[in-house]
PDB file of C-alpha atoms and ligand atoms in Angstrom:
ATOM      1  CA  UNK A 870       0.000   0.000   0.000  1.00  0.00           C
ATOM      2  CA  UNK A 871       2.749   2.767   1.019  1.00  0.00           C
ATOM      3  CA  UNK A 872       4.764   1.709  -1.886  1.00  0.00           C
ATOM      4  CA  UNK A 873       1.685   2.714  -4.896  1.00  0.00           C
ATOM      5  CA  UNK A 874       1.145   5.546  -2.446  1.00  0.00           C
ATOM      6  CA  UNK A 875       4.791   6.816  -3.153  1.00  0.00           C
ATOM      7  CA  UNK A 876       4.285   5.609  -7.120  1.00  0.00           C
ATOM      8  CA  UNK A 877       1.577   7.629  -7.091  1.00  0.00           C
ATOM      9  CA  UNK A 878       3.199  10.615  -5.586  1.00  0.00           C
ATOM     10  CA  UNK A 879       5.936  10.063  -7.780  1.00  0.00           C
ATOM     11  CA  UNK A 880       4.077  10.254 -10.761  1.00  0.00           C
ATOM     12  CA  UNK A 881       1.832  13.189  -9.712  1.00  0.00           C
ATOM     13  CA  UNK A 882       5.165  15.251  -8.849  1.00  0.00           C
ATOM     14  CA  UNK A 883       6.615  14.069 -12.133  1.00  0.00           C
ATOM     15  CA  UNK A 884       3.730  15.038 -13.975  1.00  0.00           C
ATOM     16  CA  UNK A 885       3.222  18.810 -12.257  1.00  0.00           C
ATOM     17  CA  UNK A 886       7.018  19.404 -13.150  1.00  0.00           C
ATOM     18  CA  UNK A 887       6.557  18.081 -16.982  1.00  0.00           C
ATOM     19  CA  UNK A 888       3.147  20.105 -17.145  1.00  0.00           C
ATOM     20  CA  UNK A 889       5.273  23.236 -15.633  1.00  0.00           C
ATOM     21  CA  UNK A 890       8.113  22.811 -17.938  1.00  0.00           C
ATOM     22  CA  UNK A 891       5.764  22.743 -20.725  1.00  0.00           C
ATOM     23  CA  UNK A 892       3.995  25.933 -19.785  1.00  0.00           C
ATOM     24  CA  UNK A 893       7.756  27.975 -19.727  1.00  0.00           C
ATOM     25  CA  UNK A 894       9.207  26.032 -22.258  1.00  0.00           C
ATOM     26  CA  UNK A 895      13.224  26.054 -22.517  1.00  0.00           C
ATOM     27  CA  UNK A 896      15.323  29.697 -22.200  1.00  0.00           C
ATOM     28  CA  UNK A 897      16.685  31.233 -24.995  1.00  0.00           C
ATOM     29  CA  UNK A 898      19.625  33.090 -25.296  1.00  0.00           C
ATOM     30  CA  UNK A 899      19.998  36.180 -27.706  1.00  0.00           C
ATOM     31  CA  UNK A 900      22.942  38.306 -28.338  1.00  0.00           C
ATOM     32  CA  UNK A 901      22.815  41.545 -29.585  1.00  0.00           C
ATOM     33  CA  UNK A 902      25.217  44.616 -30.112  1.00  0.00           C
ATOM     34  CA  UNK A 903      24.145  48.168 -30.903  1.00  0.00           C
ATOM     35  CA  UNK A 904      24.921  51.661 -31.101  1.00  0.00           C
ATOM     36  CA  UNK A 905      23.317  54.467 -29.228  1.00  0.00           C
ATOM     37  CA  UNK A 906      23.648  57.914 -30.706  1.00  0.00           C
ATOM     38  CA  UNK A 907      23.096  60.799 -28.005  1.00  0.00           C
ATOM     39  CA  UNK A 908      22.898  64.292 -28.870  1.00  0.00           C
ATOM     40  CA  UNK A 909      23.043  66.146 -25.505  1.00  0.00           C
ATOM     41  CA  UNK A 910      22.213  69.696 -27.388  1.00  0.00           C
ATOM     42  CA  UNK A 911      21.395  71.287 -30.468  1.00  0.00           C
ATOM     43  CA  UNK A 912      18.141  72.182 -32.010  1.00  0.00           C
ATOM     44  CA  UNK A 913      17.346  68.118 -32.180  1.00  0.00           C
ATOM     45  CA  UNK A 914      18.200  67.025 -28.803  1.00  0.00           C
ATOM     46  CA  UNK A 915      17.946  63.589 -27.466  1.00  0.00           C
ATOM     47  CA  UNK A 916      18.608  64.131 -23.882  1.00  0.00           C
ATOM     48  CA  UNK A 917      17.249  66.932 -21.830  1.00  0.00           C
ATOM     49  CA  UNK A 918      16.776  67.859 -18.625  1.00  0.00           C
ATOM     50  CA  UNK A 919      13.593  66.951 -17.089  1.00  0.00           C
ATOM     51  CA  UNK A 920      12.994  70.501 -15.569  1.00  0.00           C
ATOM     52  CA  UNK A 921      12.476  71.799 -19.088  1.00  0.00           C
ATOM     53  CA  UNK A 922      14.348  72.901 -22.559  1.00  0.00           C
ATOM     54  CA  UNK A 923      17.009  75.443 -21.400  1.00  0.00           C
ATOM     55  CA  UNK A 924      19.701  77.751 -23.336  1.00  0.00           C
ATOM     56  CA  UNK A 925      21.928  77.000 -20.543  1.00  0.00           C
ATOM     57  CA  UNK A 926      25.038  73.783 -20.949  1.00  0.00           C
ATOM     58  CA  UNK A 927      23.016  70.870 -18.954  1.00  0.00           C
ATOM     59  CA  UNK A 928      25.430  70.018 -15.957  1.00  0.00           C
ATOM     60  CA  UNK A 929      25.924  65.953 -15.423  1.00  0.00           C
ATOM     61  CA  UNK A 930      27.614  65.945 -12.158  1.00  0.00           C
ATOM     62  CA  UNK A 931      24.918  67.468 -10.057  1.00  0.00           C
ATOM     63  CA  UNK A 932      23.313  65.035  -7.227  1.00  0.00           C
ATOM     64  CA  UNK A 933      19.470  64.971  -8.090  1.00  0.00           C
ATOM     65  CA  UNK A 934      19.717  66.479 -11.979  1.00  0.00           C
ATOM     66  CA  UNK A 935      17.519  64.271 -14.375  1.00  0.00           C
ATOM     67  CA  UNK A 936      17.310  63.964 -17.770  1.00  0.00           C
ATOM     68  CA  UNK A 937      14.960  62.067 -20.579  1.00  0.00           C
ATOM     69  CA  UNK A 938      16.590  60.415 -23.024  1.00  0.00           C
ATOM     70  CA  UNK A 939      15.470  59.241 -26.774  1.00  0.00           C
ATOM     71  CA  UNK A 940      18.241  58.094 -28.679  1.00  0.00           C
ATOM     72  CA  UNK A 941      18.278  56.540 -32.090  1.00  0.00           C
ATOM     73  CA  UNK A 942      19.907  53.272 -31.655  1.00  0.00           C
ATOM     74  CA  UNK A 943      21.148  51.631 -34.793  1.00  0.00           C
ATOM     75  CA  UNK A 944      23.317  48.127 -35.718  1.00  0.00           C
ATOM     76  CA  UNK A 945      25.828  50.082 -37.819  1.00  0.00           C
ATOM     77  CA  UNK A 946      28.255  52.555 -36.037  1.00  0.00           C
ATOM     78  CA  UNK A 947      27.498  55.141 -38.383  1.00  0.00           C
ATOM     79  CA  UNK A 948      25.289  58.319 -37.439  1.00  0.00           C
ATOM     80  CA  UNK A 949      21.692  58.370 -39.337  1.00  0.00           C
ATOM     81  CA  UNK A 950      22.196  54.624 -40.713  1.00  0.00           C
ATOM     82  CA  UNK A 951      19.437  52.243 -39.775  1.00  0.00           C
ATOM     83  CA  UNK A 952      16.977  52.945 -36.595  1.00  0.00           C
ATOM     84  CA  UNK A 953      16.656  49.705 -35.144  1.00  0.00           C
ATOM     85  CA  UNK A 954      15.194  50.971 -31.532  1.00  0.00           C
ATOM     86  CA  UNK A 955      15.436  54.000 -29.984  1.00  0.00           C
ATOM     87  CA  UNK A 956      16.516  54.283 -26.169  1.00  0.00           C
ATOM     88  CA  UNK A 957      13.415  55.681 -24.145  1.00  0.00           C
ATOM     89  CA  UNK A 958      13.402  56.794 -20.394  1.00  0.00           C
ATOM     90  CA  UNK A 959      15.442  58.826 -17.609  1.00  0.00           C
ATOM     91  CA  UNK A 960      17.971  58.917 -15.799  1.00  0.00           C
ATOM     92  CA  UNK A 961      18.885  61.362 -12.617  1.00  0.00           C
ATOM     93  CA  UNK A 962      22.925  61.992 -11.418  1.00  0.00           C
ATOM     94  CA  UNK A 963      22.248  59.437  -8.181  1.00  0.00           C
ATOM     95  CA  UNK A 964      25.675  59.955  -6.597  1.00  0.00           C
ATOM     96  CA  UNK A 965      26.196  62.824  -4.153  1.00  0.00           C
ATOM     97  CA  UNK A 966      29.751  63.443  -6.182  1.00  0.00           C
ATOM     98  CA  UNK A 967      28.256  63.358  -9.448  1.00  0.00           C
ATOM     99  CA  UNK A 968      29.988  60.128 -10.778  1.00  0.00           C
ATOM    100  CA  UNK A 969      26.547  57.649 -11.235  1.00  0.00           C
ATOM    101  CA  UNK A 970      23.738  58.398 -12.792  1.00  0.00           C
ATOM    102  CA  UNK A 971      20.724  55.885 -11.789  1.00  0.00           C
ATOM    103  CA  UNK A 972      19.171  54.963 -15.627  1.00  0.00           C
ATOM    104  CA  UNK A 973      15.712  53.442 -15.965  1.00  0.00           C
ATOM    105  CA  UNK A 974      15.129  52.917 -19.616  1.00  0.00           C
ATOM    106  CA  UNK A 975      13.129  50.872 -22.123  1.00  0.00           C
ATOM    107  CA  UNK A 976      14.935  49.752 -25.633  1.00  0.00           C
ATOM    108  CA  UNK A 977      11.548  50.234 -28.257  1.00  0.00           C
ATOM    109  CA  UNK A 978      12.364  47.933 -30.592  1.00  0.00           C
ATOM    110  CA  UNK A 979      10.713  49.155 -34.147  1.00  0.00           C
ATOM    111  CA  UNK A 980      12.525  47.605 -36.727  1.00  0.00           C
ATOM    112  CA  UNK A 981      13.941  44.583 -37.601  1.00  0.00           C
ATOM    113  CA  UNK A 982      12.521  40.949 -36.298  1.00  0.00           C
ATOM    114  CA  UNK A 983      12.424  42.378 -32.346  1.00  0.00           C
ATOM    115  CA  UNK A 984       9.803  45.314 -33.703  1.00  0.00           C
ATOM    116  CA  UNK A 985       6.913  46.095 -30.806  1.00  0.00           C
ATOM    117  CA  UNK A 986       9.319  44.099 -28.590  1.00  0.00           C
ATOM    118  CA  UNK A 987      10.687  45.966 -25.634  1.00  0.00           C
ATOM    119  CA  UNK A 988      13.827  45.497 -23.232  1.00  0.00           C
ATOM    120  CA  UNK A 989      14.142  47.197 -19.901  1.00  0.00           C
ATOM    121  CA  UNK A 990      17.482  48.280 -18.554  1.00  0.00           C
ATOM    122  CA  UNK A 991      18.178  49.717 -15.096  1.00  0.00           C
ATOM    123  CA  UNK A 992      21.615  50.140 -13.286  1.00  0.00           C
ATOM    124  CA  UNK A 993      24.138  52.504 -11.770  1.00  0.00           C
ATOM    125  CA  UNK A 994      26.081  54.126 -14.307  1.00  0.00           C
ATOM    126  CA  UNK A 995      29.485  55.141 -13.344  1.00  0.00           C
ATOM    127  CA  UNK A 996      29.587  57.769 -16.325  1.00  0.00           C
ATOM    128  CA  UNK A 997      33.207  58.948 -16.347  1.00  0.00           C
ATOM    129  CA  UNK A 998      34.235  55.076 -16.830  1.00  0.00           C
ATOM    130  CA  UNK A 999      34.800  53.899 -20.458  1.00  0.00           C
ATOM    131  CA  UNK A1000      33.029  50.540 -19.828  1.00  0.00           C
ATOM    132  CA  UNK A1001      29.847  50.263 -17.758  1.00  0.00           C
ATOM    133  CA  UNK A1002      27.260  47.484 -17.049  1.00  0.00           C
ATOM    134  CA  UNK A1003      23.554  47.382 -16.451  1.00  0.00           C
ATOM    135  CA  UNK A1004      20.967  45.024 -15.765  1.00  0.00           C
ATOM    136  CA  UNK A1005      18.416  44.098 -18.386  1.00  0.00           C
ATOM    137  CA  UNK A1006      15.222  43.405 -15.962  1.00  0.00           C
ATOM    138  CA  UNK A1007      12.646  42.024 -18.346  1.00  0.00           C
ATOM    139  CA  UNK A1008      10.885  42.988 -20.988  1.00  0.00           C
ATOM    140  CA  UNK A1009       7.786  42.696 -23.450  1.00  0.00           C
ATOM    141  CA  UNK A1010       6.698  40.943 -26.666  1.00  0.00           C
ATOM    142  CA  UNK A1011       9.413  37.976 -27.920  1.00  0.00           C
ATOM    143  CA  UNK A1012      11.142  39.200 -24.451  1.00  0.00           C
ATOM    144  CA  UNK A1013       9.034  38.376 -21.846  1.00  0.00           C
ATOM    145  CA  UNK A1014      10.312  37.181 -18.924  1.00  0.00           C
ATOM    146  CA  UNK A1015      13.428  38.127 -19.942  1.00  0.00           C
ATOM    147  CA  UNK A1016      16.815  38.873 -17.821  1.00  0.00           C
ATOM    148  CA  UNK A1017      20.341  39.450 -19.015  1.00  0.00           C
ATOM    149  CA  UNK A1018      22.565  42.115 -18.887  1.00  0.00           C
ATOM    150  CA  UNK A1019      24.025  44.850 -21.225  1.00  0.00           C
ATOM    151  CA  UNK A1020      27.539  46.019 -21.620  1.00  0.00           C
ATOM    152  CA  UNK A1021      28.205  49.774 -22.199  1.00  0.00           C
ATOM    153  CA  UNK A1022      31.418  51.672 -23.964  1.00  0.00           C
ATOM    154  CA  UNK A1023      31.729  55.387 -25.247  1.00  0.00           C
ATOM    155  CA  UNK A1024      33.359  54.979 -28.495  1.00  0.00           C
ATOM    156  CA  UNK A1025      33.118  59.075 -28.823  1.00  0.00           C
ATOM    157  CA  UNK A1026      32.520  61.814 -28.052  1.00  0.00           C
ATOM    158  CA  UNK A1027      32.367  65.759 -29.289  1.00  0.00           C
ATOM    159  CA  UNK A1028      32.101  68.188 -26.227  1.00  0.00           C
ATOM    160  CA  UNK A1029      31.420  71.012 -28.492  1.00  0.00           C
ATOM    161  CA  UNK A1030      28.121  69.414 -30.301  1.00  0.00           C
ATOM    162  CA  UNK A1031      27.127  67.277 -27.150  1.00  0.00           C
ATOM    163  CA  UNK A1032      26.881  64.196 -29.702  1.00  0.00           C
ATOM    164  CA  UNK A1033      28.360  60.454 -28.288  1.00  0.00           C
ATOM    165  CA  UNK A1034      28.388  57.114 -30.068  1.00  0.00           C
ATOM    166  CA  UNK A1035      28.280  54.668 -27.094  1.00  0.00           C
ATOM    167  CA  UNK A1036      28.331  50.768 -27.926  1.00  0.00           C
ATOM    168  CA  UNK A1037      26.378  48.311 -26.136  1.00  0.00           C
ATOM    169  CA  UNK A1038      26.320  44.299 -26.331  1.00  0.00           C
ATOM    170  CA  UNK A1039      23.518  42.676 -24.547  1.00  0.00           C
ATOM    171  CA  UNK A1040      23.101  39.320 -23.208  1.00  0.00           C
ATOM    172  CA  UNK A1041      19.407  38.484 -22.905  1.00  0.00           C
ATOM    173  CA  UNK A1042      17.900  35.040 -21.632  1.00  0.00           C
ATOM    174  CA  UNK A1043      13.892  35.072 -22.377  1.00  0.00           C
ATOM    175  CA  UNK A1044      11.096  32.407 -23.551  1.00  0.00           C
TER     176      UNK A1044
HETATM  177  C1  LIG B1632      17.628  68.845 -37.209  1.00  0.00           C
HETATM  178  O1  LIG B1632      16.538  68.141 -37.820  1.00  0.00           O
HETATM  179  C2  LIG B1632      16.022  68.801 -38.966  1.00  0.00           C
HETATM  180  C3  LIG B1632      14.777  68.040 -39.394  1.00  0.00           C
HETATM  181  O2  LIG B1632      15.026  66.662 -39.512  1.00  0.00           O
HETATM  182  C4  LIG B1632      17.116  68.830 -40.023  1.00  0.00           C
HETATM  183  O3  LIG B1632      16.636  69.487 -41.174  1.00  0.00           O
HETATM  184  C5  LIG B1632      18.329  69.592 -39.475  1.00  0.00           C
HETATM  185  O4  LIG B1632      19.397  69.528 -40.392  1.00  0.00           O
HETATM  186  C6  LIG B1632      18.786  68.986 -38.156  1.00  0.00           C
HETATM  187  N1  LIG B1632      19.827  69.822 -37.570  1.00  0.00           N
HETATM  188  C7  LIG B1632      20.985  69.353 -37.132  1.00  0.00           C
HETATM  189  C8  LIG B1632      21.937  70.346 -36.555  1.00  0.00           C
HETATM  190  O5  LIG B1632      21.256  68.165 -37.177  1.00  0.00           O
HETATM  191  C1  LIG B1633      30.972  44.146 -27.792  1.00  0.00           C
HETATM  192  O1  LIG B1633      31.380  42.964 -28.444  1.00  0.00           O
HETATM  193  C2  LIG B1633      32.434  43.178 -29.387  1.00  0.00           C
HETATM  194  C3  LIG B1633      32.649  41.876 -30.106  1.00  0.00           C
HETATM  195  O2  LIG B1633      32.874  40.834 -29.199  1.00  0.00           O
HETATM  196  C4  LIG B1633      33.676  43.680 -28.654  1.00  0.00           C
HETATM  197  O3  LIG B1633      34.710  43.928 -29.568  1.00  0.00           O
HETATM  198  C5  LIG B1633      33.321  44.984 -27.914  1.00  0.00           C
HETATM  199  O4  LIG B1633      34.432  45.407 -27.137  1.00  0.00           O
HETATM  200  C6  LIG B1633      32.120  44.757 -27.006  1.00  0.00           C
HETATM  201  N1  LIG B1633      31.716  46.031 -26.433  1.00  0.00           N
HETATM  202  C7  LIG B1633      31.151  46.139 -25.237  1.00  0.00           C
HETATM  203  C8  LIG B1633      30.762  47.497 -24.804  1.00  0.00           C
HETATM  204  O5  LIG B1633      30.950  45.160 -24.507  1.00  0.00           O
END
């Protein structure tokens, strides 16, 4: 009697964990690399501060400034080649110093085979550093579920115009 009593347990557990693994299904992995293009200025701005449009330089180093962002993001390096996403959301200098910025931000894919997907990216950004990492969250669409992480480097950059090319790899395990 105890031993069908365990068969039968056994089965019923091994059935729950084939009926959950059916449900999820197996992770994927995707690997992706980008370019951002920022233009901190200039009559067609990407990044702003949140308190408004202003003449004035913005300042990056001071505790509690915040900025939206909505860069183009492309697969070639080259400025104005092919929009894949564009990089949508905030982020505020979060170190009393000035040298992190906390960034919230959704990649919009809307081109390509990841268009109306989404990725979401949060992390501290040491922005004087060449390289930086975030953490990619989750996500939307083909990326739900999703978690990863993306790698950051600041290929250039032109003080005078405000306009950076930064590169980004990203590591994404989703359904
Ligand atoms: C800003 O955008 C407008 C409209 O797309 C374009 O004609 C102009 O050349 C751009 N200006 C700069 C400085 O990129
Ligand atoms: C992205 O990957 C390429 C190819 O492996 C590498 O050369 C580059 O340094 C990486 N960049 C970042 C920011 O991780």
């Amino acid at each position: 009697m105890a031993s069908i009593k365990i068969t039968l347990s056994i089965i019923l557990f091994l059935t729950i964990s084939i009926h959950s693994k059916a449900e999820l299904g197996l992770l994927k992995e995707t690997k992706m690399s980008f370019y951002y293009h920022d233009y901190a200025g200039g009559p067609n701005a990407t990044t702003i501060e949140a308190r408004g449009p202003s003449t004035e330089p913005l300042s990056f180093i001071r505790f509690g400034a915040s900025f939206v962002t909505d860069d183009p993001i492309t697969e070639e390096i080259e400025e104005g080649s092919t929009l894949i996403a564009r990089g949508r959301g905030t982020y505020v200098i979060s170190a009393l110093d000035g040298t992190h910025a906390q960034v919230v931000m959704s990649i919009v894919f809307i081109n390509g085979e990841y268009k109306g997907s989404t990725l979401e990216i949060q992390g501290s950004y040491a922005q004087f550093e060449r390289l930086n990492e975030a953490a990619v969250v989750g996500g939307t669409g083909i990326f739900r579920l999703a978690r990863g992480y993306a790698t950051y480097e600041v290929l250039s950059y032109d003080s005078v115009s405000g306009y950076s090319v930064t590169q980004s790899n990203m590591t994404v395990l989703h359904y």
